[in-house]
Short mmCIF file of C-alpha atoms in Angstrom, two decimals:
data_model
loop_
_atom_site.label_atom_id
_atom_site.label_comp_id
_atom_site.label_asym_id
_atom_site.label_seq_id
_atom_site.Cartn_x
_atom_site.Cartn_y
_atom_site.Cartn_z
CA MET A 759 -32.61 202.29 -44.37
CA LYS A 760 -32.95 198.51 -44.69
CA SER A 761 -30.12 196.08 -45.31
CA ALA A 762 -29.61 192.36 -45.79
CA VAL A 763 -26.47 190.21 -45.84
CA GLU A 764 -25.82 187.35 -48.25
CA THR A 765 -22.84 185.08 -47.61
CA LEU A 766 -21.09 184.40 -50.92
CA ASN A 767 -18.34 182.24 -49.41
CA PRO A 768 -16.60 181.97 -46.01
CA THR A 769 -14.63 185.16 -46.68
CA ARG A 770 -16.98 187.32 -48.77
CA VAL A 771 -20.47 188.78 -48.35
CA ARG A 772 -22.88 190.92 -50.35
CA LEU A 773 -24.79 193.67 -48.57
CA SER A 774 -28.08 194.74 -50.20
CA ILE A 775 -29.10 198.20 -48.98
CA GLU A 776 -32.36 200.11 -49.54
CA VAL A 777 -32.40 203.82 -48.69
CA PRO A 778 -35.72 205.79 -48.67
CA PHE A 779 -35.26 209.04 -50.57
CA GLU A 780 -36.02 211.22 -47.55
CA GLU A 781 -32.85 209.85 -45.91
CA LEU A 782 -30.84 211.43 -48.73
CA LYS A 783 -31.99 214.95 -47.76
CA ASP A 784 -28.77 215.92 -45.95
CA SER A 785 -26.63 214.68 -48.84
CA LEU A 786 -28.84 216.48 -51.38
CA ASP A 787 -28.55 219.72 -49.42
CA ALA A 788 -24.77 219.26 -49.28
CA ALA A 789 -24.69 218.59 -53.03
CA TYR A 790 -26.58 221.81 -53.85
CA LYS A 791 -24.32 223.75 -51.50
CA LYS A 792 -21.17 222.30 -53.08
CA ILE A 793 -22.36 223.01 -56.64
CA ASN A 794 -23.37 226.52 -55.53
CA GLN A 795 -19.79 227.22 -54.51
CA GLN A 796 -18.37 225.91 -57.78
CA VAL A 797 -20.54 227.59 -60.45
CA THR A 798 -21.75 231.05 -61.39
CA VAL A 799 -25.11 232.01 -62.94
CA LYS A 800 -25.78 235.49 -64.25
CA GLY A 801 -28.28 237.32 -62.09
CA PHE A 802 -27.47 235.37 -58.91
CA ARG A 803 -24.82 235.93 -56.28
CA LYS A 804 -22.29 233.11 -55.82
CA GLY A 805 -23.67 230.60 -53.36
CA LYS A 806 -27.22 231.95 -53.65
CA ILE A 807 -28.40 230.09 -56.75
CA PRO A 808 -31.79 228.42 -56.13
CA ALA A 809 -32.00 224.63 -56.40
CA ARG A 810 -34.49 224.79 -59.29
CA VAL A 811 -32.05 226.94 -61.29
CA ILE A 812 -29.21 224.49 -60.66
CA ASP A 813 -31.50 221.66 -61.83
CA GLN A 814 -32.37 223.60 -64.99
CA ARG A 815 -28.87 224.73 -65.82
CA PHE A 816 -26.78 221.74 -64.79
CA GLY A 817 -29.28 218.91 -64.59
CA ARG A 818 -30.87 217.11 -61.67
CA GLY A 819 -28.71 214.10 -62.52
CA ALA A 820 -25.50 215.93 -61.58
CA VAL A 821 -26.99 216.80 -58.19
CA LEU A 822 -28.15 213.23 -57.57
CA GLU A 823 -24.73 211.88 -58.51
CA GLU A 824 -23.03 214.22 -56.05
CA ALA A 825 -25.54 213.37 -53.31
CA VAL A 826 -25.23 209.61 -53.81
CA ASN A 827 -21.42 209.76 -53.77
CA ASP A 828 -21.66 211.62 -50.46
CA ALA A 829 -24.25 209.27 -48.95
CA LEU A 830 -22.94 205.84 -49.96
CA PRO A 831 -20.05 205.60 -47.41
CA LYS A 832 -22.39 206.55 -44.55
CA PHE A 833 -25.09 204.02 -45.43
CA TYR A 834 -22.51 201.32 -46.16
CA THR A 835 -20.92 201.84 -42.74
CA GLU A 836 -24.32 201.73 -41.05
CA ALA A 837 -25.13 198.44 -42.80
CA VAL A 838 -21.78 196.93 -41.79
CA ASN A 839 -22.29 197.93 -38.15
CA GLU A 840 -25.87 196.71 -38.16
CA ALA A 841 -24.82 193.31 -39.53
CA GLU A 842 -21.86 193.16 -37.10
CA ILE A 843 -19.46 191.92 -39.76
CA ASP A 844 -15.68 192.37 -39.70
CA VAL A 845 -14.86 193.71 -43.17
CA LEU A 846 -11.45 193.58 -44.87
CA GLY A 847 -10.48 196.12 -47.52
CA GLN A 848 -12.69 198.25 -49.70
CA PRO A 849 -16.12 197.14 -50.99
CA GLU A 850 -17.19 196.80 -54.63
CA VAL A 851 -20.33 198.96 -54.83
CA ASP A 852 -23.03 198.66 -57.48
CA ILE A 853 -26.03 201.01 -57.60
CA THR A 854 -28.93 198.78 -58.62
CA GLU A 855 -31.71 201.37 -58.55
CA LEU A 856 -31.98 205.14 -58.17
CA LYS A 857 -35.44 206.69 -58.50
CA ASP A 858 -35.57 210.42 -57.94
CA GLY A 859 -37.91 211.14 -55.04
CA GLU A 860 -38.42 207.45 -54.26
CA THR A 861 -35.48 205.22 -53.37
CA LEU A 862 -31.78 204.39 -53.64
CA ASN A 863 -30.83 200.71 -53.78
CA PHE A 864 -27.27 199.46 -53.96
CA THR A 865 -25.16 196.40 -53.19
CA ALA A 866 -21.69 196.20 -51.69
CA GLU A 867 -19.52 193.10 -51.98
CA VAL A 868 -16.64 192.98 -49.53
CA ASP A 869 -14.19 190.50 -48.02
CA VAL A 870 -14.80 189.64 -44.37
CA ARG A 871 -12.75 188.05 -41.65
CA PRO A 872 -13.72 184.37 -41.62
CA THR A 873 -15.25 182.67 -38.62
CA ILE A 874 -12.54 180.53 -37.02
CA GLU A 875 -12.97 177.73 -34.52
CA ILE A 876 -9.95 177.30 -32.26
CA PRO A 877 -9.69 173.65 -31.12
CA ASP A 878 -8.05 172.43 -27.93
CA TYR A 879 -4.35 173.19 -28.32
CA SER A 880 -3.16 171.90 -24.96
CA GLY A 881 -1.93 168.68 -26.60
CA ILE A 882 0.61 170.42 -28.84
CA GLU A 883 4.09 168.93 -28.48
CA VAL A 884 7.25 170.20 -30.14
CA GLU A 885 10.95 169.37 -30.04
CA VAL A 886 13.68 172.01 -29.93
CA ASP A 887 17.47 172.00 -29.91
CA ALA A 888 19.11 171.35 -26.57
CA VAL A 889 21.14 174.16 -25.00
CA GLU A 890 24.68 172.83 -25.14
CA VAL A 891 27.81 174.98 -25.02
CA THR A 892 31.00 173.05 -25.76
CA ASP A 893 34.61 173.89 -24.98
CA GLU A 894 35.03 174.32 -28.74
CA ASP A 895 32.30 177.00 -28.70
CA ILE A 896 34.15 178.82 -25.90
CA GLU A 897 37.47 178.66 -27.73
CA LYS A 898 35.85 179.99 -30.91
CA SER A 899 34.26 182.89 -29.03
CA VAL A 900 37.53 183.82 -27.32
CA GLU A 901 39.40 183.50 -30.61
CA GLN A 902 36.99 185.91 -32.28
CA LEU A 903 37.65 188.39 -29.47
CA ARG A 904 41.37 187.83 -29.90
CA GLU A 905 41.06 188.60 -33.62
CA ARG A 906 39.54 191.99 -32.77
CA PHE A 907 42.66 192.92 -30.79
CA ALA A 908 45.13 191.78 -33.42
CA SER A 909 47.83 194.23 -34.48
CA THR A 910 49.67 194.53 -37.79
CA SER A 911 53.24 195.32 -38.66
CA PRO A 912 54.81 195.79 -42.13
CA VAL A 913 56.98 192.93 -43.41
CA GLU A 914 59.36 192.65 -46.33
CA ARG A 915 58.21 189.40 -47.88
CA ALA A 916 55.57 188.02 -50.23
CA ALA A 917 51.96 188.25 -49.09
CA GLU A 918 50.39 185.15 -47.48
CA ASP A 919 46.97 184.07 -46.24
CA GLY A 920 45.90 186.22 -43.29
CA ASP A 921 48.20 189.14 -44.16
CA VAL A 922 46.80 192.66 -44.45
CA VAL A 923 47.79 194.23 -47.76
CA THR A 924 47.40 197.83 -48.86
CA ILE A 925 46.43 197.87 -52.52
CA ASP A 926 45.54 200.10 -55.47
CA LEU A 927 42.84 198.85 -57.86
CA GLU A 928 41.87 199.68 -61.44
CA ALA A 929 38.95 198.05 -63.27
CA LYS A 930 38.45 198.03 -67.03
CA VAL A 931 35.41 196.90 -69.00
CA ASP A 932 35.88 196.43 -72.75
CA GLY A 933 39.31 198.00 -72.41
CA GLU A 934 38.00 201.24 -70.87
CA VAL A 935 38.82 202.27 -67.28
CA LEU A 936 35.60 202.85 -65.36
CA GLU A 937 35.08 206.25 -63.74
CA ASP A 938 34.15 204.52 -60.49
CA GLY A 939 36.60 201.67 -61.07
CA VAL A 940 39.71 203.20 -59.50
CA ALA A 941 40.62 202.98 -55.80
CA SER A 942 43.83 203.69 -53.91
CA GLY A 943 45.10 202.74 -50.46
CA VAL A 944 42.52 199.98 -49.90
CA SER A 945 43.26 197.78 -46.88
CA TYR A 946 42.41 194.12 -47.46
CA THR A 947 42.89 190.97 -45.36
CA ILE A 948 43.79 188.06 -47.62
CA GLY A 949 41.24 185.28 -47.31
CA SER A 950 38.48 187.46 -45.86
CA GLY A 951 36.40 187.33 -49.09
CA GLU A 952 35.45 190.99 -48.61
CA LEU A 953 36.42 192.24 -52.05
CA LEU A 954 36.34 190.79 -55.54
CA GLU A 955 36.36 187.13 -56.45
CA GLY A 956 39.85 186.14 -57.56
CA ILE A 957 41.70 188.84 -55.65
CA ASP A 958 43.15 186.42 -53.08
CA ASP A 959 44.95 184.37 -55.72
CA ALA A 960 46.11 187.56 -57.44
CA VAL A 961 47.81 189.16 -54.40
CA LYS A 962 49.21 186.07 -52.71
CA GLY A 963 52.91 185.82 -53.49
CA LEU A 964 53.27 189.52 -54.30
CA GLU A 965 55.66 191.76 -52.39
CA ALA A 966 55.27 195.52 -51.95
CA GLY A 967 55.48 197.07 -55.42
CA GLY A 968 54.21 193.94 -57.17
CA GLU A 969 51.08 193.89 -59.29
CA ALA A 970 48.81 191.40 -61.04
CA THR A 971 45.79 191.38 -63.33
CA PHE A 972 42.75 189.12 -63.01
CA THR A 973 39.19 188.89 -64.31
CA SER A 974 36.20 189.22 -62.00
CA GLU A 975 32.49 190.03 -62.12
CA LEU A 976 31.79 193.43 -60.57
CA LYS A 977 29.24 193.35 -57.75
CA GLY A 978 28.29 197.02 -57.70
CA GLY A 979 28.77 200.41 -59.30
CA SER A 980 28.11 201.53 -62.86
CA ALA A 981 29.12 198.18 -64.39
CA ALA A 982 27.57 195.81 -61.84
CA GLY A 983 27.26 192.29 -63.19
CA LYS A 984 29.83 192.77 -65.95
CA GLU A 985 33.16 191.00 -66.33
CA ALA A 986 36.06 193.37 -65.69
CA GLU A 987 39.80 193.18 -66.08
CA VAL A 988 41.14 194.25 -62.68
CA THR A 989 44.72 195.34 -62.05
CA VAL A 990 45.84 195.20 -58.42
CA LYS A 991 49.08 196.72 -57.11
CA VAL A 992 50.37 195.90 -53.64
CA THR A 993 51.90 198.91 -51.88
CA GLN A 994 52.41 197.29 -48.47
CA VAL A 995 52.32 193.84 -46.87
CA ALA A 996 51.64 193.64 -43.13
CA ALA A 997 51.50 190.57 -40.90
CA ARG A 998 48.75 190.23 -38.33
CA GLU A 999 49.89 189.48 -34.79
CA LEU A 1000 47.43 188.02 -32.29
CA PRO A 1001 47.83 188.80 -28.57
CA ALA A 1002 48.84 185.93 -26.30
CA LEU A 1003 45.95 184.13 -24.59
CA ASP A 1004 46.70 185.00 -20.96
CA ASP A 1005 45.41 187.07 -18.06
CA GLU A 1006 46.89 190.22 -19.58
CA PHE A 1007 44.74 189.69 -22.68
CA ALA A 1008 41.64 189.20 -20.50
CA GLN A 1009 42.35 192.52 -18.79
CA LEU A 1010 42.89 194.23 -22.16
CA ALA A 1011 39.77 192.82 -23.85
CA SER A 1012 37.27 192.74 -20.98
CA GLU A 1013 36.47 193.79 -17.43
CA PHE A 1014 37.86 190.50 -16.09
CA ASP A 1015 41.21 189.96 -14.39
CA THR A 1016 41.86 186.42 -15.56
CA LEU A 1017 41.46 184.39 -18.73
CA GLU A 1018 39.38 181.82 -16.84
CA GLU A 1019 36.91 184.51 -15.77
CA LEU A 1020 36.68 185.70 -19.39
CA LYS A 1021 35.99 182.15 -20.59
CA ALA A 1022 33.35 181.64 -17.88
CA ASP A 1023 31.61 184.83 -19.01
CA SER A 1024 31.77 183.67 -22.62
CA ARG A 1025 30.11 180.40 -21.62
CA LYS A 1026 27.34 182.25 -19.80
CA ARG A 1027 26.70 184.59 -22.75
CA LEU A 1028 26.61 181.69 -25.21
CA GLU A 1029 24.18 179.80 -22.98
CA ASN A 1030 21.90 182.85 -22.81
CA MET A 1031 22.03 183.22 -26.59
CA LYS A 1032 21.21 179.55 -27.13
CA GLN A 1033 18.38 179.72 -24.60
CA TYR A 1034 16.96 182.70 -26.49
CA ASP A 1035 17.28 180.78 -29.78
CA GLN A 1036 15.66 177.77 -28.14
CA ALA A 1037 12.70 179.86 -26.94
CA THR A 1038 12.28 181.42 -30.39
CA GLN A 1039 12.45 177.97 -31.98
CA ALA A 1040 9.77 176.71 -29.58
CA GLN A 1041 7.49 179.64 -30.38
CA GLU A 1042 7.90 179.12 -34.12
CA ARG A 1043 7.22 175.39 -33.91
CA VAL A 1044 4.24 175.79 -31.60
CA LEU A 1045 2.81 178.34 -34.03
CA GLU A 1046 3.29 175.90 -36.92
CA LYS A 1047 1.44 173.17 -34.98
CA LEU A 1048 -1.36 175.57 -34.06
CA LEU A 1049 -1.86 176.60 -37.69
CA GLU A 1050 -2.05 172.92 -38.66
CA LEU A 1051 -4.94 172.45 -36.20
CA VAL A 1052 -7.07 175.30 -37.54
CA GLU A 1053 -8.94 175.54 -40.83
CA VAL A 1054 -8.48 179.10 -42.05
CA PRO A 1055 -10.09 180.33 -45.31
CA VAL A 1056 -8.03 183.10 -46.92
CA PRO A 1057 -9.79 185.94 -48.82
CA GLU A 1058 -8.55 185.99 -52.42
CA LYS A 1059 -8.32 189.79 -52.70
CA LEU A 1060 -6.49 190.08 -49.39
CA LEU A 1061 -4.05 187.38 -50.47
CA GLU A 1062 -3.46 189.10 -53.82
CA ASP A 1063 -2.77 192.43 -52.08
CA GLU A 1064 -0.42 190.78 -49.58
CA ILE A 1065 1.57 189.04 -52.31
CA ASN A 1066 1.92 192.29 -54.25
CA THR A 1067 3.03 194.15 -51.12
CA ARG A 1068 5.69 191.56 -50.32
CA LYS A 1069 7.05 191.62 -53.87
CA HIS A 1070 7.10 195.41 -53.91
CA ASN A 1071 8.96 195.60 -50.57
CA LEU A 1072 11.51 193.02 -51.72
CA GLU A 1073 12.19 194.62 -55.11
CA HIS A 1074 12.07 198.29 -54.15
CA HIS A 1075 13.46 198.22 -50.63
CA GLN A 1076 15.49 195.13 -49.65
CA LEU A 1077 17.09 194.40 -53.01
CA GLY A 1078 17.47 198.08 -53.87
CA GLN A 1079 19.62 198.58 -50.77
CA MET A 1080 21.77 195.63 -51.84
CA GLY A 1081 22.24 196.94 -55.37
CA LEU A 1082 20.35 194.00 -56.89
CA ASP A 1083 17.31 193.55 -59.08
CA LEU A 1084 14.93 190.61 -58.83
CA GLU A 1085 16.48 188.76 -61.75
CA LYS A 1086 19.98 188.94 -60.24
CA TYR A 1087 18.65 187.99 -56.80
CA LEU A 1088 16.96 184.87 -58.17
CA GLU A 1089 20.17 183.96 -59.99
CA ILE A 1090 22.17 184.22 -56.75
CA GLN A 1091 19.56 182.17 -54.87
CA GLY A 1092 19.39 179.56 -57.63
CA LYS A 1093 15.61 179.94 -57.90
CA THR A 1094 13.24 180.22 -60.83
CA ALA A 1095 10.58 182.92 -61.05
CA GLU A 1096 7.95 180.20 -60.53
CA GLU A 1097 9.65 178.98 -57.34
CA PHE A 1098 9.87 182.56 -56.08
CA ASP A 1099 6.16 183.14 -56.77
CA THR A 1100 5.23 179.93 -54.96
CA GLU A 1101 7.36 180.81 -51.94
CA THR A 1102 5.94 184.33 -51.81
CA LYS A 1103 2.39 183.02 -51.95
CA ASP A 1104 3.06 180.40 -49.25
CA ALA A 1105 4.60 183.05 -46.98
CA ALA A 1106 1.67 185.41 -47.58
CA VAL A 1107 -0.87 182.66 -46.78
CA LYS A 1108 1.00 181.81 -43.59
CA GLY A 1109 1.14 185.47 -42.55
CA ILE A 1110 -2.59 185.97 -43.06
CA LYS A 1111 -3.50 182.75 -41.27
CA THR A 1112 -1.22 183.65 -38.36
CA GLN A 1113 -2.96 186.98 -37.87
CA PHE A 1114 -6.46 185.52 -38.18
CA VAL A 1115 -5.83 182.69 -35.72
CA LEU A 1116 -4.02 184.76 -33.10
CA ASP A 1117 -6.55 187.60 -33.38
CA GLU A 1118 -9.29 185.05 -32.66
CA LEU A 1119 -7.31 183.88 -29.62
CA VAL A 1120 -6.95 187.47 -28.43
CA LYS A 1121 -10.75 187.79 -28.48
CA ARG A 1122 -11.35 184.40 -26.91
CA GLU A 1123 -8.85 184.93 -24.11
CA LYS A 1124 -9.88 188.60 -23.68
CA LEU A 1125 -6.27 189.75 -23.90
CA ASN A 1126 -5.52 193.46 -23.59
CA VAL A 1127 -2.38 195.52 -24.19
CA ASN A 1128 -1.36 198.07 -21.58
CA GLN A 1129 0.80 201.14 -22.10
CA GLU A 1130 3.88 199.56 -20.54
CA GLU A 1131 3.71 196.57 -22.90
CA LEU A 1132 3.23 198.81 -25.91
CA THR A 1133 6.14 201.05 -24.91
CA GLU A 1134 8.47 198.08 -24.41
CA HIS A 1135 7.53 196.68 -27.82
CA LEU A 1136 8.00 200.08 -29.43
CA MET A 1137 11.49 200.35 -27.89
CA ARG A 1138 12.47 196.98 -29.35
CA ARG A 1139 11.08 197.79 -32.75
CA ALA A 1140 12.93 201.11 -32.71
CA ALA A 1141 16.21 199.37 -31.86
CA SER A 1142 15.79 196.86 -34.69
CA SER A 1143 14.96 199.65 -37.15
CA GLY A 1144 18.06 201.66 -36.26
CA MET A 1145 15.93 204.64 -35.17
CA SER A 1146 15.76 206.33 -31.79
CA PRO A 1147 12.63 205.51 -29.76
CA ASP A 1148 11.39 209.09 -30.18
CA GLN A 1149 11.92 209.03 -33.96
CA PHE A 1150 10.25 205.62 -34.28
CA ALA A 1151 7.31 206.65 -32.08
CA GLN A 1152 6.80 209.82 -34.12
CA ALA A 1153 6.86 207.85 -37.38
CA VAL A 1154 4.37 205.33 -35.96
CA VAL A 1155 1.95 208.03 -34.81
CA GLU A 1156 2.21 210.08 -38.01
CA GLY A 1157 1.68 206.96 -40.10
CA GLY A 1158 -1.33 205.87 -38.08
CA GLN A 1159 0.47 202.64 -37.23
CA VAL A 1160 -0.28 202.50 -33.48
CA PRO A 1161 -3.09 199.92 -33.92
CA LEU A 1162 -0.67 197.70 -35.85
CA LEU A 1163 1.82 197.73 -32.97
CA VAL A 1164 -0.97 197.03 -30.49
CA GLY A 1165 -2.00 194.08 -32.67
CA GLU A 1166 1.56 192.72 -32.72
CA VAL A 1167 1.77 192.80 -28.90
CA ALA A 1168 -1.69 191.26 -28.49
CA ARG A 1169 -0.86 188.44 -30.90
CA GLY A 1170 2.40 187.88 -29.04
CA LYS A 1171 0.43 187.47 -25.83
CA ALA A 1172 -1.93 185.05 -27.56
CA LEU A 1173 0.97 182.93 -28.81
CA ALA A 1174 2.49 182.99 -25.31
CA VAL A 1175 -0.74 181.47 -23.99
CA VAL A 1176 -0.47 178.60 -26.49
CA VAL A 1177 3.24 178.07 -25.83
CA GLU A 1178 2.56 177.89 -22.10
CA ALA A 1179 -0.05 175.18 -22.68
CA ALA A 1180 2.18 173.18 -25.04
CA THR A 1181 4.76 170.52 -24.15
CA VAL A 1182 8.24 171.50 -25.29
CA LYS A 1183 11.07 168.97 -25.16
CA ASP A 1184 14.66 169.30 -26.26
CA THR A 1185 16.54 166.78 -28.38
CA ASN A 1186 17.73 165.09 -25.15
CA GLY A 1187 14.12 164.39 -24.19
CA GLU A 1188 14.12 166.97 -21.39
CA VAL A 1189 10.94 168.99 -20.87
CA ILE A 1190 11.71 172.69 -21.27
CA ASP A 1191 9.99 175.17 -18.99
CA LEU A 1192 9.99 178.32 -21.08
CA ASP A 1193 9.85 181.61 -19.25
CA ASP A 1194 7.84 183.29 -22.00
CA ASP A 1195 8.66 186.88 -22.80
CA GLU A 1196 5.48 188.14 -24.45
CA ASP A 1197 7.36 190.80 -26.36
CA GLU A 1198 9.70 188.16 -27.76
CA THR A 1199 6.67 186.16 -28.87
CA ALA A 1200 5.39 189.35 -30.49
CA GLU A 1201 8.62 189.42 -32.49
CA THR A 1202 8.10 185.78 -33.50
CA VAL A 1203 4.56 186.57 -34.63
CA GLN A 1204 5.74 189.64 -36.52
CA ALA A 1205 8.42 187.59 -38.28
CA ALA A 1206 5.88 184.93 -39.26
CA SER A 1207 3.44 187.56 -40.52
CA GLU A 1208 6.07 189.42 -42.55
CA GLU A 1209 8.09 186.41 -43.67
CA THR A 1210 9.26 186.62 -47.29
CA PRO A 1211 11.32 184.29 -49.46
CA ALA A 1212 14.15 186.83 -49.39
CA GLU A 1213 17.31 185.54 -47.80
CA ASP A 1214 20.49 187.34 -46.89
CA THR A 1215 23.13 186.81 -49.53
CA ALA A 1216 26.81 186.53 -48.83
CA GLU A 1217 27.61 188.33 -52.04
CA ASP A 1218 29.76 191.36 -51.35
CA LYS A 1219 28.76 194.53 -53.12
CA THR A 1220 32.21 196.16 -53.13
CA GLU A 1221 33.06 197.83 -56.40
CA ALA A 1222 36.71 198.02 -57.46
#
């Protein structure tokens, strides 16, 4: 076999491959054997039909076609390995010449990973938010904890903001009560925004036994997106009572004996959270600067596939779980279809460039991933997916996704190398010495690679 490589552009090549006919012998033998098992000819036992009879009865062309289909992947792979090119995706194969008994010539066009030059990145400088925890932050944190330990008690008065009301709901569309539009004994905190738009104004001022009717757009169920006439009846009004902020509360809500100890712990936790956010921010901004330094050609077919994958995942997974379609999602986000397409393409380009650049750094820095690093990353991914580590590991292995996880960890290590070489200052001008967690940088890389224009919406999906 002889092969030659022609570079069509920085991300695509054409392989021209010539195969002497004698190298097709194994594939021809396999073709005759396969056809032998599939056909019957009177006078011959199954599987014992001579080659000349198969040629006469079914045509030499059918045999050649079967043999070539069997041989092409093998010769293509040999040519790729011989040329030492890093191919992406499936090739487009064209048989240019097939002469029985003489030669097989074919071409294969395929996308390849572009050659990337990584410049000196030691001069990268980024600014991140300073870690500052204010007394107001502490008070807010403690107040949130206090809210969790609030109690309620029934009152005989009109409902007010912050009260917990027990209500019955009935929704009608075009005068007809919906089958899934009736609910009884629903507990609702006035002002929480957890149910339908307009319900707060409807129930405020009502005592137990009172009812009101209002119009609202349904967010889920059989009539999602339609205007409904909703009747709400209050069956109970209860006032929320917050515990006193004292040492007794600290003992109730935590392992601490005093309120001051609880507040000190809250400060420490908030500082840790902000330091984590600061490190993530630094990683993201260093990655942005690194991508600006490197010229990265993006294969058109790879980009097209990536865009389609992101759109499919958004429409059929993320939005499906939220009870939305793409049109409704864009309406909520205030975006046009053109803006969505542009954002999706930009995110896909960034994801591809991120992988290319960091993979090149992995090779350049000779970074490896050991079992401990892979296990730690797998544990984190399992936790974020809501699966147990064993379930997640099984799914990864069965799906052949282990190399993908190894790649995520390796790219995280590559980004950690760049972050370590960069200068990171906070908004106060202080140089930040980041204690890089390579698995956290792997998460940053993963987020950048998988980034989509989808955003969490605050729209509640509760159906009356």
